[in-house]
XYZ file of C-alpha atoms in Angstrom:
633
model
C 13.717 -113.787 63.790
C 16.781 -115.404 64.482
C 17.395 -113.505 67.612
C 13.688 -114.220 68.949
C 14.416 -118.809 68.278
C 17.786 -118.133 69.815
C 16.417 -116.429 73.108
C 13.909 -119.365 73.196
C 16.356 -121.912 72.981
C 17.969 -120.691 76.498
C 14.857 -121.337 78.441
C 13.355 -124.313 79.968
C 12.800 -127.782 78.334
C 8.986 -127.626 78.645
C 9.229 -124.530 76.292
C 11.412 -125.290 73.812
C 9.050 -128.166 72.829
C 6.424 -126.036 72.354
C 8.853 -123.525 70.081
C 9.589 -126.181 67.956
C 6.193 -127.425 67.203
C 5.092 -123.674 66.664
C 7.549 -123.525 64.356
C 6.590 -126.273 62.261
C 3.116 -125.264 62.467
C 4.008 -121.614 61.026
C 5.346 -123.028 58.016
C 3.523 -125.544 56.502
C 4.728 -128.023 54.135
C 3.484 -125.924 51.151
C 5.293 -123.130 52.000
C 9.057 -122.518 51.022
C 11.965 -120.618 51.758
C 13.691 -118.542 48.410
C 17.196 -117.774 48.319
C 17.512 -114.263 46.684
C 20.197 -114.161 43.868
C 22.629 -111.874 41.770
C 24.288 -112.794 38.498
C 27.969 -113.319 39.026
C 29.619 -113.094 35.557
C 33.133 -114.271 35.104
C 34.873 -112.438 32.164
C 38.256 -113.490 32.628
C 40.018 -116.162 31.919
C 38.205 -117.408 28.774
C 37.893 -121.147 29.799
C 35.853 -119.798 32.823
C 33.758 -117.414 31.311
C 29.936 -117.400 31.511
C 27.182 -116.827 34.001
C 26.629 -118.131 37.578
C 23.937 -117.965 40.084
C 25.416 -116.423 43.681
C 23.316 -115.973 46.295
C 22.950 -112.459 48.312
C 23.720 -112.248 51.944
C 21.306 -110.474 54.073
C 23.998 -107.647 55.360
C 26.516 -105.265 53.593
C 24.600 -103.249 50.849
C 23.989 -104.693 47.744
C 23.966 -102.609 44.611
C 20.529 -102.910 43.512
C 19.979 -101.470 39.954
C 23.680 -101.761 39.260
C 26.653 -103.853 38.418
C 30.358 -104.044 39.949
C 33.563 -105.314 38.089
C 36.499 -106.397 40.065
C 39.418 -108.891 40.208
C 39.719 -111.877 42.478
C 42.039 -112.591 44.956
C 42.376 -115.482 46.913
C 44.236 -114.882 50.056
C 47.374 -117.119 50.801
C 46.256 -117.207 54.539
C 43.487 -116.626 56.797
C 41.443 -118.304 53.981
C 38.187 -118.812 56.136
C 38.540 -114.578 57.089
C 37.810 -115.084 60.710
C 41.135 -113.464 61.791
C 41.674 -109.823 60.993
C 44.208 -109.704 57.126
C 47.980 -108.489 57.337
C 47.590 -108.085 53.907
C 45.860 -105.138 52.153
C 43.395 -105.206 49.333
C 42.746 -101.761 48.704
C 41.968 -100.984 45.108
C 44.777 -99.195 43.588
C 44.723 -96.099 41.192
C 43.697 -97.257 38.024
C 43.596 -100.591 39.393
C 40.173 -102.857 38.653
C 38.321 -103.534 42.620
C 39.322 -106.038 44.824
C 36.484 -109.437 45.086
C 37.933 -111.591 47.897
C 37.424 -114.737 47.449
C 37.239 -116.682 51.077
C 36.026 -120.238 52.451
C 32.938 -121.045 54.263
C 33.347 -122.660 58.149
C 34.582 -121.487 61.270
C 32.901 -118.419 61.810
C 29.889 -116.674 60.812
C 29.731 -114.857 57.561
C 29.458 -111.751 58.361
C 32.866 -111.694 60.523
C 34.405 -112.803 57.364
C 32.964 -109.695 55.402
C 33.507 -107.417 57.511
C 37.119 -107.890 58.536
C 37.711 -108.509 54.206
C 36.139 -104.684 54.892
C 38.793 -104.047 57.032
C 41.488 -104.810 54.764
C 40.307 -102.911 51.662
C 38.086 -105.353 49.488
C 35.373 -103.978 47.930
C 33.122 -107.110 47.869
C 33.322 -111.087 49.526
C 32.448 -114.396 47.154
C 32.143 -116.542 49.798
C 32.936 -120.291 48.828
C 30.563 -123.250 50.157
C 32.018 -126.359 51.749
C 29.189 -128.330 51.050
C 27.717 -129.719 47.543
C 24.115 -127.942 48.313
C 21.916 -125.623 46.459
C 23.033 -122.202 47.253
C 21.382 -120.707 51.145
C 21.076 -117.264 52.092
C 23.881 -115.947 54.517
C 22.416 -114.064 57.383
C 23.491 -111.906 60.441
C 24.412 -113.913 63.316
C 22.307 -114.495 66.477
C 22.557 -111.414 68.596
C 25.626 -111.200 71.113
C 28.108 -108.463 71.900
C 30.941 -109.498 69.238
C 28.565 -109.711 66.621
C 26.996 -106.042 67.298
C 30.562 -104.449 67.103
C 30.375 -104.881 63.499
C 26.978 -105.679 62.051
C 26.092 -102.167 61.228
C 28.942 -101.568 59.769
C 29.190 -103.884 57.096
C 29.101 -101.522 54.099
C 30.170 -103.740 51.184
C 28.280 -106.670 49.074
C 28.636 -110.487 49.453
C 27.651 -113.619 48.112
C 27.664 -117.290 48.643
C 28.859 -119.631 45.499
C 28.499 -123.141 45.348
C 31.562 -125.320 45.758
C 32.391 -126.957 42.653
C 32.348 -122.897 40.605
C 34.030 -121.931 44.207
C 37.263 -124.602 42.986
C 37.488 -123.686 39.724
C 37.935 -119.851 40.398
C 40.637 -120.892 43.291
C 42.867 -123.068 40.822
C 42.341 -120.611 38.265
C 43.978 -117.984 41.011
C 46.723 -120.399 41.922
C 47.667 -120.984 38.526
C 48.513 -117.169 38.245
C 46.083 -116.250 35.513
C 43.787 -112.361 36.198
C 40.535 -113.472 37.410
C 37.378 -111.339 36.179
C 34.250 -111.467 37.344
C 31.105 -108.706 37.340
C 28.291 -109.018 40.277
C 25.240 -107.710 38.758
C 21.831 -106.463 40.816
C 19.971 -104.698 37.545
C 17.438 -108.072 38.159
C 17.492 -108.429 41.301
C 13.940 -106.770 41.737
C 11.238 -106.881 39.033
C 10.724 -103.389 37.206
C 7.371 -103.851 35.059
C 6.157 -100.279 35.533
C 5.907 -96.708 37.138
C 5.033 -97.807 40.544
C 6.621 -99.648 43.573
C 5.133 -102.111 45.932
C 7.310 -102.746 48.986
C 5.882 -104.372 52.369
C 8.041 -104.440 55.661
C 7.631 -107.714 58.241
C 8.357 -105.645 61.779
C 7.879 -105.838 65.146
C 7.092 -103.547 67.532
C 8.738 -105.277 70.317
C 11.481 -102.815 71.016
C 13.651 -105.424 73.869
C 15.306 -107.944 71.064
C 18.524 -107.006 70.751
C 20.810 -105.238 68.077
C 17.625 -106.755 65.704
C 15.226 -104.670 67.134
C 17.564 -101.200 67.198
C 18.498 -101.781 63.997
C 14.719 -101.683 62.772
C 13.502 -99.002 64.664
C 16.919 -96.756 63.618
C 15.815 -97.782 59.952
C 12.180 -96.992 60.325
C 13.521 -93.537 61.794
C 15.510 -92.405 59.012
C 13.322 -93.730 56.376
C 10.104 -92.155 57.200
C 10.828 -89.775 55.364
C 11.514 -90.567 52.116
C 8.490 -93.626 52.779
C 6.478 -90.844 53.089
C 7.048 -88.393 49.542
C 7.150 -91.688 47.582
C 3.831 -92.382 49.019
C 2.536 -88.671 48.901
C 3.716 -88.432 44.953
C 1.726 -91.725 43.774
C 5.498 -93.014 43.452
C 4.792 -96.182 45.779
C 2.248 -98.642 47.437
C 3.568 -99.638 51.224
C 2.255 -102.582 53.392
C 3.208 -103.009 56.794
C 2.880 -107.075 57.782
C 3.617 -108.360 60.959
C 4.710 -111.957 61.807
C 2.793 -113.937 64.359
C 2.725 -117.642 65.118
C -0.009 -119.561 66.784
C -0.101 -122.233 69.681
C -1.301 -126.022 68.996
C -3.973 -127.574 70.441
C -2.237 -129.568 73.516
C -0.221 -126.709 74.630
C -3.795 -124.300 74.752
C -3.632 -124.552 78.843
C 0.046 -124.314 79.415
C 1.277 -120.821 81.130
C 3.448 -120.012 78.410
C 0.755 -120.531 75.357
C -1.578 -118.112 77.768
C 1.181 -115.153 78.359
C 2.512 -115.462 74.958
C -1.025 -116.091 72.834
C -4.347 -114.238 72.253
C -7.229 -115.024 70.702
C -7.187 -118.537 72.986
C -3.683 -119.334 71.558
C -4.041 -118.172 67.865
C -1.787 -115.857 67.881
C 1.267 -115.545 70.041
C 4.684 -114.429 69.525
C 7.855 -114.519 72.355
C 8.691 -112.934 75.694
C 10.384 -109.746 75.101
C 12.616 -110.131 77.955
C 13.373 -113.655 77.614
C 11.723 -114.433 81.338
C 8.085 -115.641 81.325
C 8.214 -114.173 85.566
C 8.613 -110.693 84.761
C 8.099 -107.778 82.363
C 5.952 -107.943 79.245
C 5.066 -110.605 77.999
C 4.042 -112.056 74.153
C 0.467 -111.093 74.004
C 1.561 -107.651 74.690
C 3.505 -107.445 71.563
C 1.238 -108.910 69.712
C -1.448 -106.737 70.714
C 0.773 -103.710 69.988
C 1.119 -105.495 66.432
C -2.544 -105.700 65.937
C -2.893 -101.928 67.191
C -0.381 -100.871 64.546
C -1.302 -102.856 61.412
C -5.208 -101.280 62.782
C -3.749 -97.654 62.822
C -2.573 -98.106 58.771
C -5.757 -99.201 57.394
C -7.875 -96.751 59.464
C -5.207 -94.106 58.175
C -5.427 -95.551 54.602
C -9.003 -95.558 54.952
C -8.665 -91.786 55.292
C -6.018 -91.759 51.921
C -3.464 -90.885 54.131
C -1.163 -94.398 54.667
C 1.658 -92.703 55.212
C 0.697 -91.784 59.120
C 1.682 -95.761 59.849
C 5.317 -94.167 59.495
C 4.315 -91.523 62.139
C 2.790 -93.664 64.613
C 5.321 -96.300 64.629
C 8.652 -93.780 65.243
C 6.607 -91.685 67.688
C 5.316 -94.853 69.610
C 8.782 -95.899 70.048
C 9.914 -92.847 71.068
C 7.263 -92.129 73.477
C 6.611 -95.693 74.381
C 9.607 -97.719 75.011
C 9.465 -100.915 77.049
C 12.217 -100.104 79.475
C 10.913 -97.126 80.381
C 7.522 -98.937 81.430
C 5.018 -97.042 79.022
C 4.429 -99.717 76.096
C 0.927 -99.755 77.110
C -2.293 -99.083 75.589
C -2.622 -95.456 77.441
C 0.549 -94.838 75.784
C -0.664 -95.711 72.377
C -3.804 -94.032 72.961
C -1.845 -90.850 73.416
C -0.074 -91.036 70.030
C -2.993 -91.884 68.180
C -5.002 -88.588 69.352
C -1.790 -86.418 68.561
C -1.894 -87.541 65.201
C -5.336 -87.111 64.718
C -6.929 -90.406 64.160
C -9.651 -92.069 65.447
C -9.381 -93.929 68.334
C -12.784 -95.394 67.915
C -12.088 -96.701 64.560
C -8.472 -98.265 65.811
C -10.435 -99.978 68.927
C -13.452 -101.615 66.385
C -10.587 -102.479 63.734
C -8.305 -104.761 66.736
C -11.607 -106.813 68.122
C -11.377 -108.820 71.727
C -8.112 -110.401 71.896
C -9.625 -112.656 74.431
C -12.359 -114.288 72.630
C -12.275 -117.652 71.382
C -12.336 -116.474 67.503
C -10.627 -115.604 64.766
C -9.181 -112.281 64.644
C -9.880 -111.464 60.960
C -6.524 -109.058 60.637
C -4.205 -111.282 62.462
C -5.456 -114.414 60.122
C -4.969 -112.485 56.971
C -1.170 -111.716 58.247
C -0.255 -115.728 59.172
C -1.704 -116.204 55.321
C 0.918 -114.138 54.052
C 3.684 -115.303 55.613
C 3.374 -118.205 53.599
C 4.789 -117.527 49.852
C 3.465 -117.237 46.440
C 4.411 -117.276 42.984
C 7.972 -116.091 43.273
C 8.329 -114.821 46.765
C 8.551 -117.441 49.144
C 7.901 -117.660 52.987
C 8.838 -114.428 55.425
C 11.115 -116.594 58.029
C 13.780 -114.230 58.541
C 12.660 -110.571 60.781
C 12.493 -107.868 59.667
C 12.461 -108.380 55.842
C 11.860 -106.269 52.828
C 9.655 -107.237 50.049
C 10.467 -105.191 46.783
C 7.872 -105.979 43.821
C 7.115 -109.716 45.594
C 10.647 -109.922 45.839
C 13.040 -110.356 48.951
C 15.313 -107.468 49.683
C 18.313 -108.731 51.294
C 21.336 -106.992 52.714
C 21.369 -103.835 55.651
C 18.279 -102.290 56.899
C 19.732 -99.226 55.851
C 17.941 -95.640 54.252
C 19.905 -95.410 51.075
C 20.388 -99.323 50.637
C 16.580 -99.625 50.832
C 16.035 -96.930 48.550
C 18.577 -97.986 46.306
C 16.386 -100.914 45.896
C 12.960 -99.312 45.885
C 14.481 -97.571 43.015
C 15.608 -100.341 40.846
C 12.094 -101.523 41.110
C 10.737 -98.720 38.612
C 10.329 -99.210 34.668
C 13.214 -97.561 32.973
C 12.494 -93.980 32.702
C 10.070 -93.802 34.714
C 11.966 -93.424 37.634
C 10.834 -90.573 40.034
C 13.239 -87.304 40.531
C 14.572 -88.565 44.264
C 16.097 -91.740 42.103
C 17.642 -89.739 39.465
C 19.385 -86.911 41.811
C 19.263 -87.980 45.189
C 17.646 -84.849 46.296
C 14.637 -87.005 48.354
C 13.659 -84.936 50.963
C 13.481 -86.477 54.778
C 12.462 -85.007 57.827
C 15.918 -84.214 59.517
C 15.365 -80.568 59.259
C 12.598 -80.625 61.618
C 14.532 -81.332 64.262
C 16.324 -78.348 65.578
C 16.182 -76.900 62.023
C 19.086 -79.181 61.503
C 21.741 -77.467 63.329
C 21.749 -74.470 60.295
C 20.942 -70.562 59.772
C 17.373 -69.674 59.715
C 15.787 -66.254 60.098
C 13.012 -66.786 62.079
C 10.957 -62.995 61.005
C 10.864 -64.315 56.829
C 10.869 -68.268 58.065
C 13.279 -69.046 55.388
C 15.987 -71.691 56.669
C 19.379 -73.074 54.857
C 18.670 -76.616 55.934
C 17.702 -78.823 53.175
C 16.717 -82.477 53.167
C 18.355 -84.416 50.831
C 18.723 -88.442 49.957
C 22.191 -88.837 51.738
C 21.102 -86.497 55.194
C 20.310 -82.943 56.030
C 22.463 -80.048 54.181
C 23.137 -76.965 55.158
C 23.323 -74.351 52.201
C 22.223 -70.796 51.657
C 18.659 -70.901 49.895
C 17.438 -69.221 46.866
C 14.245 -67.904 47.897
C 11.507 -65.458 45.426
C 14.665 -64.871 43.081
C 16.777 -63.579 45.718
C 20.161 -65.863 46.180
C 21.182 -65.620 50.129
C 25.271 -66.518 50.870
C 26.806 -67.380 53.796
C 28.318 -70.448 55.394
C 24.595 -71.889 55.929
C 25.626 -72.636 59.422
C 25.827 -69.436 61.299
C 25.044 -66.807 58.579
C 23.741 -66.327 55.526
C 22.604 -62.780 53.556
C 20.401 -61.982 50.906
C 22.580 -60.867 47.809
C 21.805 -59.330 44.456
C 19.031 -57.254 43.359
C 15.746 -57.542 45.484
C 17.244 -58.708 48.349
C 15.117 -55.792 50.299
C 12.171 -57.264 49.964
C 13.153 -60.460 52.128
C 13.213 -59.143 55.621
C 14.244 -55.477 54.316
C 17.301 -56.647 53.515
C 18.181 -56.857 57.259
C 18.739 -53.391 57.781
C 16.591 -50.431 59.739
C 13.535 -49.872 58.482
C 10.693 -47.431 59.817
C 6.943 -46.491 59.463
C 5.555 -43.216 60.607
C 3.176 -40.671 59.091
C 2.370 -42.720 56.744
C 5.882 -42.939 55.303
C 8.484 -45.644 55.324
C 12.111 -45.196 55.444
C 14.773 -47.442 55.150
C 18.364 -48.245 54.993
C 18.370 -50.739 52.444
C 19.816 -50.033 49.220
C 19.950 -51.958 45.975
C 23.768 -51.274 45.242
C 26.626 -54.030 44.620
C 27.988 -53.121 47.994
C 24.896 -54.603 49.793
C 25.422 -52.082 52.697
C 22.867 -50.730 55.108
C 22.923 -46.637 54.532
C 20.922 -44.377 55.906
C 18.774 -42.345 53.907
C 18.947 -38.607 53.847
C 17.983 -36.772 56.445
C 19.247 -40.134 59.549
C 22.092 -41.276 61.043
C 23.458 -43.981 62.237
C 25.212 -47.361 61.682
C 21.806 -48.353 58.779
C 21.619 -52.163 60.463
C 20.290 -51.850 64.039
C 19.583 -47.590 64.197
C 18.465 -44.440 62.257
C 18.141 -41.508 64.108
C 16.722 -38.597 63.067
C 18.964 -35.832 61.910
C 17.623 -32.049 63.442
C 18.380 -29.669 60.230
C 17.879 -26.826 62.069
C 19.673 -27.420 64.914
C 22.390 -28.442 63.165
C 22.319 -25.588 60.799
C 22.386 -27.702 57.710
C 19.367 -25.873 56.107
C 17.107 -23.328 56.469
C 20.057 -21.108 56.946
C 19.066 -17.681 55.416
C 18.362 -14.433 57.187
C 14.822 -14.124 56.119
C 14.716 -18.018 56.981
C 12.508 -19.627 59.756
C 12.971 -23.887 60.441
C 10.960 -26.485 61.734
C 12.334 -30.139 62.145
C 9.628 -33.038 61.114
C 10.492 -36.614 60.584
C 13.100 -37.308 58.286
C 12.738 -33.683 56.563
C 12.753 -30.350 57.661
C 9.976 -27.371 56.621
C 11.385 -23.746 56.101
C 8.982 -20.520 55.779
C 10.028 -17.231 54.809
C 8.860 -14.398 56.778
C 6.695 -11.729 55.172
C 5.585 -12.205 51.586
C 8.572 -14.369 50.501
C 9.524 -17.438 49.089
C 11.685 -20.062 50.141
C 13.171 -22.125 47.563
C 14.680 -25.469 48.624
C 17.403 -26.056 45.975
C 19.383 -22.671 46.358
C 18.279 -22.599 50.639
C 16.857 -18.893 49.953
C 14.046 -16.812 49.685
C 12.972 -14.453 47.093
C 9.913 -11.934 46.345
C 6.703 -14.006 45.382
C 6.513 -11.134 42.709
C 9.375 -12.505 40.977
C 8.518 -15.833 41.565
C 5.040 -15.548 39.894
C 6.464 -13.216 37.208
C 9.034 -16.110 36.596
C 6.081 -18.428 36.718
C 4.538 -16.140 33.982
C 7.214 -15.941 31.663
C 7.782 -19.499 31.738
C 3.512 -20.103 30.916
C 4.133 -17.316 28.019
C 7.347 -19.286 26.574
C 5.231 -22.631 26.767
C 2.337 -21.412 25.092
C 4.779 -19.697 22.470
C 6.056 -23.317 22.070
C 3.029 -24.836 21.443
C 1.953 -22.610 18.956
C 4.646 -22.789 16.841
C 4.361 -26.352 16.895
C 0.749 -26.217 15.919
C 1.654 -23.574 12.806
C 4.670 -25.628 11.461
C 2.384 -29.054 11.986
C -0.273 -26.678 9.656
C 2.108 -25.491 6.870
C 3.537 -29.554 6.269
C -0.340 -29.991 5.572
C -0.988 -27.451 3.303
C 2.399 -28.210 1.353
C 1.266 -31.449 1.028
C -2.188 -31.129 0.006
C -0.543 -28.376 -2.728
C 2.033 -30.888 -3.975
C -0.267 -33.814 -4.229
C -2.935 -31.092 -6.412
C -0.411 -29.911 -8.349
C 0.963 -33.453 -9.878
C -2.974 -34.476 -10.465
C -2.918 -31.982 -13.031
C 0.206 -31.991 -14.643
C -0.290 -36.037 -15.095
C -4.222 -34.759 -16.621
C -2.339 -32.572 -19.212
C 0.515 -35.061 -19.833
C -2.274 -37.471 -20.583
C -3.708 -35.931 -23.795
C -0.098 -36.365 -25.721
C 1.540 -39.460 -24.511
C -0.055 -42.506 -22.640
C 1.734 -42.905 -18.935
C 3.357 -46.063 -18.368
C 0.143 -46.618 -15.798
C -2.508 -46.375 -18.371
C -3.034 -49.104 -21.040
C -2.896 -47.841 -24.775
C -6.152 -47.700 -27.004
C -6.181 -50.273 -29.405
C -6.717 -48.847 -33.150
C -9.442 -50.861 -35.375
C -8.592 -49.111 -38.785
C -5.950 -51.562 -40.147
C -8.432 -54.446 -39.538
C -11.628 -52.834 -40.949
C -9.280 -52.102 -44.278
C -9.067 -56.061 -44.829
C -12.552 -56.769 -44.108
């Protein structure tokens, strides 16, 4: 938002009074600004130890969900960082990170991070000059130094207040290690299995190194936006910011080109010149069109189209090309299937003298509650109702989409950055695919598009994913044959595929030829490899020959000869007479166990019948005798 007040400020008196009082009226008195904070805890020395309150700047990339130790150093020069460091403070091996410690004034803050970048640190405390309550240090407005090294800002920073700023200097001076441990693990609330994140854009696409860096970000994020949203994982909100004209100003030219709704909702000239281009009504009805294409698509329980719309619309719709128009739009909306209708009801008149019932509900939310605050600063992240600060940046977003889950119940793409995006789409990603089976090396991970060999229905492929890659191992014929010949005909199908360690492509018996691209059918009996005896007579047929034997012969195939059907059948005969022979000895000797058995079992039923009458058998229980007792009766 910056950028957008800045531009303002260059143009004519007339309108910067009316930015001002728009400005105050966007924010009303109840409203606040929050300035998002990090622990800072100093370990080291022992008379500083304890906790402090630091405040996050809005570039670099915090560590959200984590913590970083490191030692301060406070340089002996170029204290304020706005000149490039002839020093180095590159962490050395074993060495505990380098935390520069630099003043506030001079230049902006993030010149002073990123040249500390420059020179090795691996985070900036920067030190306020003023006794105030801790502010939020943001980008700076939008000019060609500045956009050299905004995106590249990599590492985290924070503001301390003055007095803790002294003591950690003179503790420095005085020679002694300094210790301290930024911490992020509560920097977003993490009460359960769920996410809620909203995003404040714009879809003004002519603001500067503010607007590319948004519409880069929404790019690469779709994405992952999109599984998170798929999987149950998350609950997105686009918002848009919008300010509104007062009362006097209703007439003016500017308050009519910027405005709709008769002045209720405007927002600034893209280009900076109220005489030519687009102007602010055109944005903001581009806003309204966009916040009317995600509830119609989350009407449908399909949200996640939003992230479509808004990357295709800037691709297909860009200002400088002269297409951000509503034919344009309309064009997007029917690729992706929505209704038009719905999206037309859903924005209203923009020139009636009302309130527009979506635009109202968006001013509302600017304004902060419970532990929020106010949406000042564009584009801005809201994490769990809290402010995200630092780079508009895929993995620094998720980073912090990710801290916001309940311990444990973090989904997969948090725990092993394998969160798929949509980079493969595009050109398959630059790797191998085979186009007949549709199976690709490109995989979408967290960090960018890979290109590896797949694993696909058990069968590993290898290869250098870029160029080539070949199914290995056993069943690698049934993807794609293996990539070797393969033929149908008659109703059989030979191939050249075969399941050996050597994965080579080999003819089968009765072709030639090099197995990959050819197989050519061998003639047997023109090249006198069968067939070849006197009484013989060959005929060639795919893949196979057929010989006959003339007269009342018979050709067998094994010894390429033919004998007398006569001793073929009496062969045949013998071998029926030797099988029946076979079975019937089977059947006697099967017969004879039987009858041995039946014998043996008879014959110990009676010798245990005869044993009986003399001695009882240890099985039977011995008859009691009665005579002793009746004798004492």
């Amino acid at each position: 938002m910056g950028g957008f007040w800045e531009s303002w400020r260059r143009l004519l008196g007339f309108v910067v009074v009316v930015l001002i009082v728009l400005m105050s009226a966007a924010i009303p008195a109840a409203g606040r600004f929050v300035v998002e904070k990090n622990s800072l805890m100093v370990t080291a020395p022992s008379d500083l130890r304890g906790k402090h309150d630091s405040a996050i700047g809005n570039f670099g990339i915090p560590q959200y969900g984590g913590s970083m130790s490191g030692t301060v150093v406070y340089p002996k020069d170029n204290q304020m960082a706005c000149d490039e460091f002839s020093s180095s403070f590159r962490k050395k091996p074993g060495a505990m990170p380098t935390f520069l410690l630099v003043d506030r004034g001079d230049c902006v803050f993030a010149k002073k991070v990123w040249n500390a970048q420059n020179a090795g640190a691996s985070a900036v405390l920067v030190v306020d000059n003023t006794n105030e309550p801790l502010i939020t240090m943001d980008l700076p407005h939008e000019d060609d130094e500045a956009a050299k090294y905004i995106q590249n800002v990599t590492i985290p920073s924070a503001l301390i207040d003055k007095k803790f700023g002294q003591d950690l200097k003179k503790a420095v001076a005085s020679g002694e290690m300094v210790n301290v441990n930024l911490d992020w693990r509560e920097a977003v609330p993490h009460p359960d299995e769920r996410v809620e994140y909203e995003l404040w854009t714009n879809s003004n696409d002519e603001c500067g190194a503010k607007c590319d860096m948004l519409m880069e970000f929404t790019k690469d994020f779709k994405g992952a936006a999109q599984l998170l949203e798929k999987g149950g994982f998350s609950q997105f909100t686009p918002h848009y910011i919008t300010w509104y004209c007062p009362e006097a100003f209703l007439l003016s030219k500017q308050c009519k080109s910027q405005c709709i709704n008769h002045g209720r909702y405007c927002a600034p000239d893209p280009e900076q010149d109220f005489s030519t281009g687009y102007d602010g009504k055109d944005v903001v009805v581009e806003n309204l069109r966009q916040l009317c294409v995600f509830r119609v698509a989350n009407e449908s329980k399909k949200p996640w189209i939003w992230w479509d719309y808004v990357t295709d619309f800037h691709i297909r719709c860009p200002m400088k090309e002269k297409k951000y128009n509503k034919e344009c739009a309309d064009s997007v909306i029917k690729s992706l299937g929505l209704d038009a209708d719905k999206i037309g009801k859903c924005m209203g008149d923009p020139n009636e003298d009302a309130d527009n019932p979506i635009l109202k509900e968006e001013q509302d939310a600017q304004i902060g509650k419970g532990s929020r605050g106010d949406v000042t600063i564009l584009p801005t992240l809201v994490v769990n109702n809290r402010q995200y600060r630092g780079k508009l940046e895929k993995k620094a977003v998720l980073k912090a989409i990710c801290s916001g889950f309940e311990e444990t119940t973090e989904p997969a793409a948090c725990l092993s950055d394998d969160i798929e995006t949509n980079e493969c789409l595009d050109n398959n990603g630059g790797c191998w695919k085979d186009k007949v089976s549709n199976i690709t090396a490109c995989k979408d991970t967290f960090r960018g598009r890979v290109c590896e060999c797949p694993l696909f229905n058990g069968v590993q492929f290898k290869g250098d994913g870029y160029s080539h890659c070949e199914a290995m191992g056993p069943g690698r014929c049934r993807i794609n044959n293996g990539g070797c010949w393969q033929e149908n005909r008659n109703g059989s199908t030979f191939s050249a595929c075969q399941e050996s360690e050597d994965h080579k492509c080999q003819c089968p018996p009765g072709f030639t030829g090099d197995g990959i691209k050819n197989c050519e059918d061998i003639d047997e009996c023109k090249e006198k490899k069968a067939c070849q005896c006197p009484e013989c007579s060959c005929k060639n047929t795919w893949g196979d020959y057929e010989c006959t034997c003339t007269g009342d012969l018979l050709y067998i195939k094994e010894h390429d000869t033919c004998i007398s059907k006569k001793v073929g059948e009496a062969r045949a005969t013998w071998a029926a007479v030797w099988i029946i022979l076979i079975v019937l000895a089977a059947i006697a000797g099967g017969a004879y166990m039987v009858y041995k058995y039946r014998l043996r079992s008879y014959m110990d039923s009676e010798i245990r019948a005869i044993m009986a009458q003399y001695m009882p058998l240890d099985s039977q229980n011995e008859v009691p005798s009665h005579s002793h007792e009746e004798n004492h009766i």
